[in-house]
Short mmCIF file of C-alpha atoms in Angstrom, two decimals:
data_model
loop_
_atom_site.label_atom_id
_atom_site.label_comp_id
_atom_site.label_asym_id
_atom_site.label_seq_id
_atom_site.Cartn_x
_atom_site.Cartn_y
_atom_site.Cartn_z
CA MET A 1 0.00 0.00 0.00
CA ILE A 2 2.77 2.46 0.94
CA THR A 3 4.70 1.67 -2.24
CA ARG A 4 1.63 2.29 -4.40
CA ALA A 5 0.84 5.48 -2.48
CA LEU A 6 4.32 6.86 -3.02
CA ALA A 7 4.09 5.98 -6.70
CA LEU A 8 0.81 7.79 -6.91
CA VAL A 9 2.24 10.92 -5.32
CA LEU A 10 5.20 10.81 -7.72
CA ALA A 11 2.77 10.35 -10.60
CA ALA A 12 0.75 13.31 -9.38
CA GLY A 13 3.87 15.42 -9.26
CA THR A 14 4.86 14.35 -12.76
CA LEU A 15 1.43 15.21 -14.11
CA ALA A 16 1.41 18.56 -12.32
CA ALA A 17 4.62 19.44 -14.13
CA CYS A 18 2.98 19.00 -17.53
CA SER A 19 2.23 22.30 -19.22
CA ARG A 20 -0.33 23.35 -21.82
CA ALA A 21 -3.60 21.41 -22.15
CA THR A 22 -3.67 18.89 -19.29
CA SER A 23 -6.64 17.49 -17.40
CA PRO A 24 -8.09 20.25 -15.25
CA THR A 25 -8.41 20.64 -11.52
CA LEU A 26 -11.82 21.61 -10.20
CA SER A 27 -11.98 25.32 -9.53
CA PRO A 28 -12.08 26.05 -5.56
CA VAL A 29 -19.31 37.27 -16.95
CA ARG A 30 -20.34 38.57 -20.17
CA ALA A 31 -22.45 41.75 -19.83
CA ALA A 32 -20.99 42.57 -16.43
CA PHE A 33 -17.51 42.83 -17.91
CA ASP A 34 -18.19 44.10 -21.43
CA ALA A 35 -18.23 47.65 -20.09
CA VAL A 36 -14.60 47.33 -18.98
CA PRO A 37 -12.49 48.92 -21.73
CA ALA A 38 -9.81 46.67 -23.18
CA PRO A 39 -6.41 47.52 -24.67
CA ASP A 40 -6.36 48.28 -28.38
CA SER A 41 -4.05 45.42 -29.31
CA ILE A 42 -3.70 41.79 -28.42
CA GLY A 43 -0.19 40.94 -29.52
CA GLY A 44 1.21 37.55 -30.47
CA ARG A 45 2.51 34.69 -28.42
CA PRO A 46 5.42 35.79 -26.21
CA ALA A 47 8.74 34.58 -27.57
CA SER A 48 9.58 32.85 -24.32
CA THR A 49 6.40 30.75 -24.28
CA ALA A 50 6.55 27.08 -25.18
CA ALA A 51 5.60 26.22 -28.75
CA PRO A 52 2.67 23.93 -29.45
CA GLY A 53 3.15 20.48 -27.95
CA GLU A 54 6.18 21.31 -25.79
CA GLY A 55 5.98 19.96 -22.25
CA THR A 56 3.01 17.69 -22.90
CA ALA A 57 2.91 13.98 -22.24
CA GLY A 58 3.39 12.08 -25.49
CA ALA A 59 1.92 8.86 -26.77
CA GLY A 60 4.93 6.89 -25.55
CA ASP A 61 4.62 7.99 -21.91
CA SER A 62 4.15 5.08 -19.55
CA LEU A 63 1.81 6.76 -17.02
CA ALA A 64 -1.34 4.64 -17.05
CA LEU A 65 -3.42 6.88 -14.82
CA SER A 66 -5.02 10.16 -15.78
CA ARG A 67 -4.64 13.16 -13.50
CA GLY A 68 -8.19 12.73 -12.23
CA GLU A 69 -7.57 9.05 -11.47
CA VAL A 70 -4.33 9.89 -9.68
CA ALA A 71 -6.10 12.55 -7.62
CA ARG A 72 -8.81 10.11 -6.60
CA GLU A 73 -6.33 7.37 -5.74
CA VAL A 74 -4.13 9.69 -3.67
CA ALA A 75 -7.18 11.09 -1.88
CA GLU A 76 -8.26 7.55 -0.97
CA VAL A 77 -4.85 6.81 0.56
CA PHE A 78 -3.85 10.13 2.11
CA GLY A 79 -7.05 12.16 2.19
CA ASP A 80 -7.95 15.23 0.15
CA SER A 81 -5.18 17.32 1.71
CA ALA A 82 -2.50 15.30 -0.06
CA LEU A 83 -2.87 17.30 -3.26
CA ALA A 84 -3.69 20.64 -1.64
CA ASP A 85 -0.35 22.11 -2.70
CA ALA A 86 -0.44 20.74 -6.24
CA GLU A 87 -0.13 23.24 -9.07
CA PRO A 88 -3.41 24.06 -10.78
CA SER A 89 -3.98 22.63 -14.22
CA TRP A 90 -6.21 23.45 -17.16
CA ASP A 91 -7.35 21.47 -20.16
CA ILE A 92 -7.49 24.60 -22.30
CA ASP A 93 -4.25 26.44 -23.03
CA VAL A 94 -4.14 29.39 -20.67
CA ARG A 95 -0.44 29.54 -19.80
CA SER A 96 0.61 30.34 -23.35
CA TYR A 97 -1.55 33.45 -23.36
CA GLU A 98 -1.55 34.72 -19.78
CA THR A 99 0.85 37.58 -20.64
CA HIS A 100 -1.19 38.87 -23.57
CA ALA A 101 -2.31 42.44 -23.03
CA ARG A 102 -6.02 41.67 -23.22
CA VAL A 103 -5.78 38.65 -20.93
CA GLU A 104 -3.77 40.66 -18.40
CA HIS A 105 -6.32 43.46 -18.67
CA TYR A 106 -9.21 41.16 -17.78
CA VAL A 107 -7.26 39.51 -14.97
CA ARG A 108 -6.83 43.01 -13.50
CA ALA A 109 -10.51 43.77 -14.09
CA PHE A 110 -11.75 40.55 -12.49
CA THR A 111 -9.52 41.02 -9.46
CA GLY A 112 -9.96 44.79 -9.25
CA GLY A 113 -13.01 46.88 -10.05
CA ALA A 114 -15.16 43.89 -11.03
CA ARG A 115 -14.00 41.70 -8.13
CA SER A 116 -17.30 41.57 -6.23
CA ARG A 117 -19.29 40.70 -9.38
CA PHE A 118 -16.70 38.12 -10.36
CA GLU A 119 -16.81 36.49 -6.91
CA GLU A 120 -20.61 36.50 -6.93
CA ARG A 121 -20.75 34.82 -10.32
CA LEU A 122 -18.06 32.27 -9.52
CA SER A 123 -19.92 31.39 -6.33
CA ARG A 124 -23.19 31.00 -8.24
CA GLY A 125 -21.45 28.72 -10.70
CA THR A 126 -20.37 26.26 -8.01
CA ARG A 127 -23.94 24.98 -7.93
CA TYR A 128 -23.71 23.88 -11.56
CA GLU A 129 -20.00 23.15 -11.90
CA PRO A 130 -20.04 19.39 -11.13
CA MET A 131 -22.88 18.85 -13.62
CA ILE A 132 -21.30 20.97 -16.37
CA ARG A 133 -17.84 19.45 -15.99
CA ALA A 134 -19.22 15.92 -16.00
CA LYS A 135 -21.16 16.58 -19.21
CA PHE A 136 -18.17 18.20 -20.94
CA ARG A 137 -15.93 15.33 -19.87
CA ALA A 138 -18.40 12.73 -21.15
CA ALA A 139 -18.59 14.57 -24.48
CA GLY A 140 -14.81 14.65 -24.87
CA LEU A 141 -14.63 18.46 -24.62
CA PRO A 142 -12.32 20.40 -22.30
CA GLU A 143 -13.93 20.70 -18.87
CA ASP A 144 -12.58 24.22 -18.46
CA MET A 145 -14.95 25.45 -21.16
CA TYR A 146 -17.14 25.60 -18.06
CA TYR A 147 -15.88 29.19 -17.75
CA LEU A 148 -17.55 30.09 -21.03
CA ALA A 149 -20.85 30.25 -19.15
CA LEU A 150 -19.28 32.65 -16.67
CA VAL A 151 -18.34 35.00 -19.50
CA GLU A 152 -21.72 34.55 -21.19
CA SER A 153 -24.10 34.97 -18.27
CA GLY A 154 -22.38 34.68 -14.91
CA TYR A 155 -24.15 31.28 -14.62
CA ASN A 156 -27.55 32.98 -14.50
CA PRO A 157 -30.27 30.69 -15.95
CA HIS A 158 -32.53 33.68 -16.57
CA ALA A 159 -29.99 36.00 -18.16
CA TYR A 160 -31.05 37.60 -21.43
CA SER A 161 -29.44 40.11 -23.73
CA ARG A 162 -30.81 42.97 -25.78
CA ALA A 163 -30.59 40.67 -28.80
CA ALA A 164 -32.87 38.11 -27.06
CA ALA A 165 -30.13 35.60 -26.24
CA VAL A 166 -31.41 33.72 -23.21
CA GLY A 167 -30.10 31.59 -20.36
CA MET A 168 -26.81 30.48 -18.92
CA TRP A 169 -25.39 29.70 -22.36
CA GLN A 170 -27.08 32.67 -24.09
CA PHE A 171 -28.79 30.92 -26.99
CA MET A 172 -30.79 32.74 -29.63
CA THR A 173 -34.06 30.98 -30.45
CA GLY A 174 -32.91 29.70 -33.85
CA THR A 175 -29.64 28.25 -32.56
CA ALA A 176 -31.38 26.73 -29.55
CA THR A 177 -33.92 24.85 -31.64
CA TRP A 178 -31.17 23.76 -34.05
CA MET A 179 -29.35 22.29 -31.03
CA GLY A 180 -32.46 20.36 -30.01
CA LEU A 181 -33.77 22.62 -27.24
CA ARG A 182 -37.48 23.20 -26.79
CA VAL A 183 -38.45 26.86 -27.09
CA ASP A 184 -42.15 27.66 -27.20
CA TRP A 185 -44.84 29.57 -25.34
CA TRP A 186 -44.86 27.17 -22.37
CA ILE A 187 -41.30 25.85 -22.16
CA ASP A 188 -37.93 27.52 -22.77
CA GLU A 189 -35.09 25.06 -22.26
CA ARG A 190 -32.53 27.82 -22.75
CA ARG A 191 -33.32 28.64 -19.10
CA ASP A 192 -32.70 25.04 -18.00
CA PRO A 193 -29.07 24.67 -16.83
CA VAL A 194 -29.06 20.95 -17.65
CA ALA A 195 -30.72 20.98 -21.09
CA SER A 196 -28.96 24.16 -22.18
CA THR A 197 -25.58 22.68 -21.21
CA ASP A 198 -26.36 19.74 -23.49
CA GLY A 199 -27.18 22.24 -26.24
CA ALA A 200 -23.96 24.16 -25.65
CA ILE A 201 -21.97 20.93 -25.84
CA ARG A 202 -23.56 20.00 -29.16
CA PHE A 203 -22.87 23.46 -30.56
CA LEU A 204 -19.27 23.63 -29.30
CA THR A 205 -18.57 20.11 -30.55
CA HIS A 206 -19.79 21.11 -34.00
CA LEU A 207 -17.72 24.31 -33.97
CA ASN A 208 -14.60 22.58 -32.66
CA GLU A 209 -14.83 19.95 -35.40
CA GLN A 210 -15.29 22.71 -37.96
CA PHE A 211 -12.39 24.91 -36.87
CA GLY A 212 -10.03 22.55 -35.01
CA SER A 213 -9.63 24.84 -32.00
CA MET A 214 -11.68 25.49 -28.88
CA TYR A 215 -10.71 29.17 -29.02
CA LEU A 216 -11.90 29.52 -32.60
CA ALA A 217 -14.99 27.56 -31.56
CA ALA A 218 -15.56 30.03 -28.72
CA ALA A 219 -15.16 32.95 -31.14
CA ALA A 220 -17.71 31.33 -33.46
CA TYR A 221 -20.02 30.67 -30.52
CA ASN A 222 -19.99 34.40 -29.79
CA GLY A 223 -19.65 36.02 -33.19
CA GLY A 224 -20.95 33.35 -35.55
CA PRO A 225 -19.22 30.62 -37.60
CA THR A 226 -19.37 32.68 -40.79
CA ARG A 227 -17.19 35.42 -39.31
CA VAL A 228 -14.53 32.89 -38.26
CA SER A 229 -14.62 31.08 -41.62
CA ARG A 230 -14.16 34.34 -43.53
CA GLY A 231 -11.21 35.26 -41.36
CA LEU A 232 -9.51 31.92 -41.88
CA SER A 233 -9.94 32.29 -45.64
CA ARG A 234 -8.95 35.95 -45.82
CA PHE A 235 -5.78 35.52 -43.77
CA ALA A 236 -4.93 31.98 -44.90
CA ASP A 237 -1.37 32.92 -45.88
CA ASP A 238 -0.67 34.54 -42.51
CA LEU A 239 -2.12 31.57 -40.67
CA GLU A 240 -0.36 28.81 -42.62
CA GLY A 241 1.34 26.37 -40.27
CA MET A 242 0.12 28.26 -37.20
CA ASP A 243 -1.33 26.61 -34.11
CA ARG A 244 -5.12 26.86 -34.40
CA ASP A 245 -5.48 28.48 -30.98
CA ASP A 246 -2.93 31.10 -32.03
CA ALA A 247 -5.06 31.76 -35.10
CA PHE A 248 -7.72 33.39 -32.94
CA PHE A 249 -5.25 35.94 -31.60
CA THR A 250 -3.87 36.62 -35.07
CA LEU A 251 -7.34 37.25 -36.48
CA ALA A 252 -8.14 39.50 -33.53
CA GLU A 253 -4.89 41.42 -34.00
CA GLN A 254 -5.80 41.95 -37.66
CA GLY A 255 -9.06 43.58 -36.53
CA HIS A 256 -11.16 40.85 -38.09
CA PHE A 257 -13.43 40.36 -35.06
CA LYS A 258 -15.79 42.87 -33.59
CA GLY A 259 -15.00 44.18 -30.13
CA GLU A 260 -17.13 41.73 -28.16
CA THR A 261 -15.70 38.69 -29.94
CA ARG A 262 -12.16 40.10 -29.84
CA ASN A 263 -12.42 40.28 -26.04
CA TYR A 264 -14.33 37.04 -25.62
CA VAL A 265 -11.50 34.51 -25.57
CA PRO A 266 -9.23 36.75 -23.44
CA GLN A 267 -12.08 36.95 -20.91
CA LEU A 268 -12.41 33.16 -20.96
CA ILE A 269 -8.68 32.70 -20.37
CA ALA A 270 -8.55 35.34 -17.64
CA ALA A 271 -11.56 33.82 -15.89
CA ALA A 272 -9.95 30.36 -15.94
CA LEU A 273 -6.64 31.74 -14.65
CA VAL A 274 -8.19 33.57 -11.72
CA ALA A 275 -10.81 30.97 -10.81
CA LYS A 276 -8.27 28.14 -10.56
CA GLU A 277 -6.01 30.15 -8.23
CA PRO A 278 -8.41 32.31 -6.21
CA ALA A 279 -6.08 32.66 -3.21
CA LYS A 280 -3.30 33.99 -5.44
CA TYR A 281 -5.57 36.82 -6.57
CA GLY A 282 -7.35 37.41 -3.28
CA ILE A 283 -10.64 36.05 -4.62
CA THR A 284 -13.16 34.51 -2.22
CA ILE A 285 -15.54 31.86 -3.53
CA SER A 286 -18.56 30.88 -1.42
CA PRO A 287 -19.54 27.39 -2.64
CA LEU A 288 -23.20 26.46 -3.03
CA PRO A 289 -24.67 22.95 -2.70
CA PRO A 290 -24.59 21.19 -6.08
CA LEU A 291 -27.73 20.94 -8.19
CA VAL A 292 -29.49 17.68 -7.28
CA TYR A 293 -33.08 16.62 -7.80
CA ASP A 294 -35.53 13.82 -8.51
CA SER A 295 -37.80 13.71 -11.55
CA VAL A 296 -41.50 12.83 -11.71
CA ARG A 297 -43.96 12.62 -14.58
CA VAL A 298 -47.16 14.65 -14.34
CA GLY A 299 -50.16 15.14 -16.60
CA PRO A 300 -50.93 18.05 -18.90
CA ALA A 301 -51.67 21.43 -17.30
CA THR A 302 -50.35 20.52 -13.85
CA PRO A 303 -49.85 23.57 -11.62
CA LEU A 304 -46.35 23.82 -10.19
CA ALA A 305 -47.99 24.83 -6.92
CA ALA A 306 -49.61 21.38 -6.84
CA VAL A 307 -46.23 19.77 -7.54
CA ALA A 308 -44.84 21.73 -4.60
CA ARG A 309 -47.60 20.53 -2.25
CA ALA A 310 -47.24 16.90 -3.31
CA SER A 311 -43.47 16.94 -2.84
CA GLY A 312 -43.53 18.85 0.45
CA ALA A 313 -41.53 21.69 -1.08
CA SER A 314 -42.17 25.39 -1.42
CA LEU A 315 -43.27 26.85 -4.74
CA ALA A 316 -40.00 28.79 -4.83
CA GLU A 317 -38.04 25.51 -4.65
CA ILE A 318 -40.00 23.98 -7.51
CA LEU A 319 -39.59 27.11 -9.63
CA ASP A 320 -35.86 27.06 -8.94
CA LEU A 321 -35.57 23.43 -10.09
CA ASN A 322 -37.75 24.04 -13.16
CA PRO A 323 -36.67 27.40 -14.60
CA MET A 324 -37.70 26.29 -18.09
CA ILE A 325 -41.42 26.18 -17.21
CA LEU A 326 -42.62 29.67 -18.01
CA ARG A 327 -46.28 29.90 -17.03
CA GLY A 328 -46.52 28.24 -13.61
CA VAL A 329 -48.09 25.16 -15.17
CA THR A 330 -46.91 22.28 -17.33
CA PRO A 331 -47.87 22.45 -21.02
CA PRO A 332 -51.59 21.80 -21.58
CA SER A 333 -51.08 19.47 -24.54
CA ALA A 334 -49.06 16.59 -23.06
CA SER A 335 -47.61 15.05 -19.91
CA TYR A 336 -44.32 16.48 -18.76
CA THR A 337 -41.37 15.56 -16.51
CA VAL A 338 -40.79 17.99 -13.66
CA ARG A 339 -38.05 18.13 -11.06
CA VAL A 340 -38.68 17.83 -7.35
CA PRO A 341 -36.25 17.97 -4.41
CA ALA A 342 -33.98 14.96 -4.08
CA GLY A 343 -35.59 12.19 -2.06
CA THR A 344 -39.21 13.24 -2.65
CA ALA A 345 -40.07 11.26 -5.79
CA ALA A 346 -40.91 7.98 -4.01
CA GLY A 347 -44.17 9.13 -2.46
CA PHE A 348 -45.04 11.80 -4.98
CA ASP A 349 -47.73 10.03 -7.00
CA SER A 350 -49.82 9.09 -3.97
CA ALA A 351 -49.38 12.52 -2.40
CA TYR A 352 -50.45 14.21 -5.63
CA ALA A 353 -53.50 11.97 -6.00
CA ALA A 354 -54.53 12.88 -2.45
CA LEU A 355 -54.61 16.62 -3.19
CA ASP A 356 -57.93 18.41 -3.37
CA SER A 357 -59.18 18.58 -6.95
CA ALA A 358 -59.19 22.39 -6.74
CA ASP A 359 -55.44 22.35 -6.04
CA ARG A 360 -54.84 20.23 -9.13
CA LYS A 361 -56.98 22.38 -11.42
CA ALA A 362 -55.01 24.90 -13.48
CA PHE A 363 -57.68 26.60 -15.56
CA GLU A 364 -61.30 27.51 -15.84
CA ARG A 365 -62.32 27.19 -19.47
CA ILE A 366 -64.78 29.74 -20.80
CA ARG A 367 -65.96 30.95 -24.21
CA SER A 368 -65.52 34.51 -25.36
CA LYS A 369 -68.66 36.52 -26.07
CA LYS A 370 -69.29 39.19 -28.67
CA GLY A 371 -67.77 42.54 -27.69
CA GLU A 372 -65.59 41.13 -24.90
CA THR A 373 -61.90 41.97 -24.65
CA LEU A 374 -59.08 40.33 -22.76
CA ALA A 375 -59.15 43.26 -20.35
CA THR A 376 -62.85 42.86 -19.51
CA ILE A 377 -62.50 39.11 -18.96
CA ALA A 378 -59.37 39.66 -16.87
CA ARG A 379 -61.08 42.19 -14.61
CA ARG A 380 -63.99 39.81 -14.05
CA HIS A 381 -61.54 37.17 -12.78
CA GLN A 382 -59.29 39.50 -10.74
CA LEU A 383 -56.43 39.24 -13.21
CA SER A 384 -54.49 41.77 -15.23
CA ARG A 385 -54.82 41.77 -19.01
CA GLU A 386 -51.16 40.67 -19.27
CA GLN A 387 -51.67 37.74 -16.91
CA LEU A 388 -54.65 36.46 -18.90
CA ALA A 389 -52.69 36.88 -22.14
CA TRP A 390 -49.94 34.58 -20.82
CA TYR A 391 -52.31 31.63 -21.18
CA ASN A 392 -54.07 32.63 -24.37
CA PRO A 393 -51.45 33.53 -26.98
CA MET A 394 -53.55 32.44 -29.97
CA LEU A 395 -56.76 34.36 -29.37
CA ARG A 396 -58.01 36.29 -32.41
CA THR A 397 -59.13 39.89 -32.09
CA SER A 398 -60.72 42.42 -34.38
CA LYS A 399 -58.15 44.79 -35.85
CA LYS A 400 -60.78 47.48 -35.97
CA THR A 401 -62.17 47.31 -32.41
CA GLY A 402 -59.66 45.17 -30.54
CA ALA A 403 -62.51 42.97 -29.28
CA LEU A 404 -62.24 39.19 -29.21
CA PHE A 405 -64.03 37.19 -31.84
CA ALA A 406 -66.92 35.33 -30.25
CA ASP A 407 -66.92 31.69 -29.12
CA GLN A 408 -63.17 31.27 -28.64
CA LEU A 409 -61.82 29.08 -25.84
CA VAL A 410 -60.25 31.22 -23.12
CA LEU A 411 -58.10 29.66 -20.39
CA VAL A 412 -58.54 31.51 -17.11
CA PRO A 413 -55.67 30.53 -14.79
CA SER A 414 -56.05 29.89 -11.08
CA ALA A 415 -54.31 32.16 -8.55
CA ASP A 416 -51.82 29.34 -7.84
CA VAL A 417 -50.87 29.10 -11.50
CA VAL A 418 -50.36 32.85 -11.85
CA ALA A 419 -48.24 32.84 -8.68
CA GLY A 420 -45.78 30.46 -10.38
CA ALA A 421 -45.64 32.24 -13.75
CA ARG A 422 -42.65 34.15 -15.08
CA ASP A 423 -43.18 37.58 -16.63
CA VAL A 424 -41.24 36.98 -19.84
CA PRO A 425 -41.85 37.95 -23.48
CA ASP A 426 -42.69 35.46 -26.18
CA PRO A 427 -39.61 33.20 -26.16
CA LYS A 428 -39.87 32.55 -29.89
CA VAL A 429 -39.09 36.12 -30.91
CA GLU A 430 -35.53 36.87 -31.98
CA ARG A 431 -35.54 40.31 -30.43
CA TYR A 432 -37.48 41.39 -27.39
CA PRO A 433 -39.94 44.23 -27.89
CA SER A 434 -39.62 47.41 -25.90
CA ARG A 435 -41.41 47.03 -22.61
CA ARG A 436 -42.70 50.55 -22.19
CA VAL A 437 -45.22 51.72 -19.62
CA TYR A 438 -47.66 54.25 -21.08
CA HIS A 439 -49.96 56.80 -19.49
CA THR A 440 -52.80 58.60 -21.23
CA VAL A 441 -53.08 62.17 -19.98
CA LYS A 442 -56.35 63.08 -18.32
CA SER A 443 -57.86 66.55 -18.05
CA GLY A 444 -56.24 68.61 -15.28
CA GLU A 445 -53.10 66.43 -14.96
CA THR A 446 -49.58 67.87 -15.01
CA LEU A 447 -46.24 66.23 -15.72
CA SER A 448 -45.23 66.54 -12.09
CA HIS A 449 -48.45 64.79 -11.01
CA ILE A 450 -47.84 61.96 -13.49
CA ALA A 451 -44.18 61.67 -12.48
CA ARG A 452 -45.11 61.27 -8.79
CA ARG A 453 -47.69 58.64 -9.67
CA TYR A 454 -45.15 56.47 -11.48
CA GLY A 455 -42.19 57.15 -9.18
CA THR A 456 -40.17 58.98 -11.80
CA SER A 457 -39.21 62.57 -12.61
CA VAL A 458 -40.48 65.23 -14.98
CA LYS A 459 -37.09 65.31 -16.73
CA GLU A 460 -37.14 61.55 -17.25
CA ILE A 461 -40.62 61.68 -18.83
CA GLN A 462 -39.45 64.53 -21.06
CA ARG A 463 -36.40 62.50 -22.09
CA LEU A 464 -38.42 59.38 -22.88
CA ASN A 465 -40.84 61.38 -25.02
CA LYS A 466 -38.31 63.82 -26.53
CA MET A 467 -40.25 66.77 -25.07
CA ARG A 468 -38.62 70.18 -24.89
CA LYS A 469 -41.42 71.70 -22.81
CA THR A 470 -43.61 70.45 -19.98
CA ILE A 471 -46.88 71.27 -21.72
CA ILE A 472 -49.21 68.27 -22.10
CA ARG A 473 -52.78 67.86 -23.35
CA PRO A 474 -55.65 65.51 -22.47
CA GLY A 475 -55.60 62.30 -24.49
CA GLN A 476 -51.84 62.49 -25.09
CA LYS A 477 -50.09 59.11 -24.69
CA LEU A 478 -46.80 59.34 -22.79
CA VAL A 479 -44.06 56.79 -22.10
CA VAL A 480 -43.53 57.08 -18.35
CA ARG A 481 -40.92 54.37 -17.83
CA TYR A 482 -39.47 51.09 -19.11
CA ARG A 483 -39.90 47.83 -17.22
#
């Protein structure tokens, strides 16, 4: 046992000495960092840096154990502290680029002015890190591409951009559906950390196979494959014989990429550098419990509030485990698998069957009458027009009067269903509409009166409506704020 343990420690030391793309150690944001100005140039690989392939273990090496296997074996013999002093490792090449101006800039940003945001996002990511790394490892992709989600969204399942990219991996609707994710009125799997990670893996695998480099794949993930392909063709002579990872930096130096894409890979590298050595940079990570859950199958139109009652969980817990369910209820057209807290699936079916029928009912179904509008029906059922519209996206109205056509089925949601709904735009659109709040001026009102009512200022209302003066007239429609 002692002989094998010593051999394992020696093997661990040998593996730790390997440079460039080795198996990673587990670590102990896009919009948040885009505002940080970057240097104008990237620069090439430093002359003192090892060339591609130097310092890596070759095919003839006799070590039979991977770094991860060595770590597990040593931990079994000596405990987890045995490798506490081991050098960090990455399975993407960060050491070759850590002295590039843009990488250094983002290291300073993440450990300086953006430190608190960086720490917050790294801490949030610890909940998903084991799942993401396991999926990347199983797919044969570098585990440290985990940090791509930090750059994209700060590991926020509900992140969305002005261009309508949604979720932790920031998928547009078209790309998401191409990658096999469900995106419709009821379900948006871009918000699901598990399903969206599968989608990201499929997309990155495709891009890596196309371009032969994870850094070019990352650039294509951000800026589009066409942009990368054009750059490789346009600068083919300059790139001949060059390491494919280096090709990203060359294309960026030539000004081929737009600013966001030019900074994207340096942010990824800087994030990986800092996150793997938090103590070195004075970064504090507050780990969260890993994402764990059970799954149960429920019928169509099942309120999440009922799922919560049957599993003994709070509605907030069920919403947290099922961020892809948009309307507080499973889709009305088919049964659906939902997540419940770990350990609660065994008795779920019997507990659900024992619920009062009112708790399991999602909708009252009524028929529209001539002259009715969504607003009038909503008021009758103590709902807002917007809340009623969440469950009736296909209702037809008269263009002339705005009234509903008669005899249409209208789903009126229960209070429990509305309580679990997310106020999100149509997930199928490629660009979110402006979410303006309007006010129609009534006789006798002034701008100051309207501003107080909506918690804003006269100057802000003037700015939103491009008004030079404060004069208003009855019937005038004003934008009073965005929400």
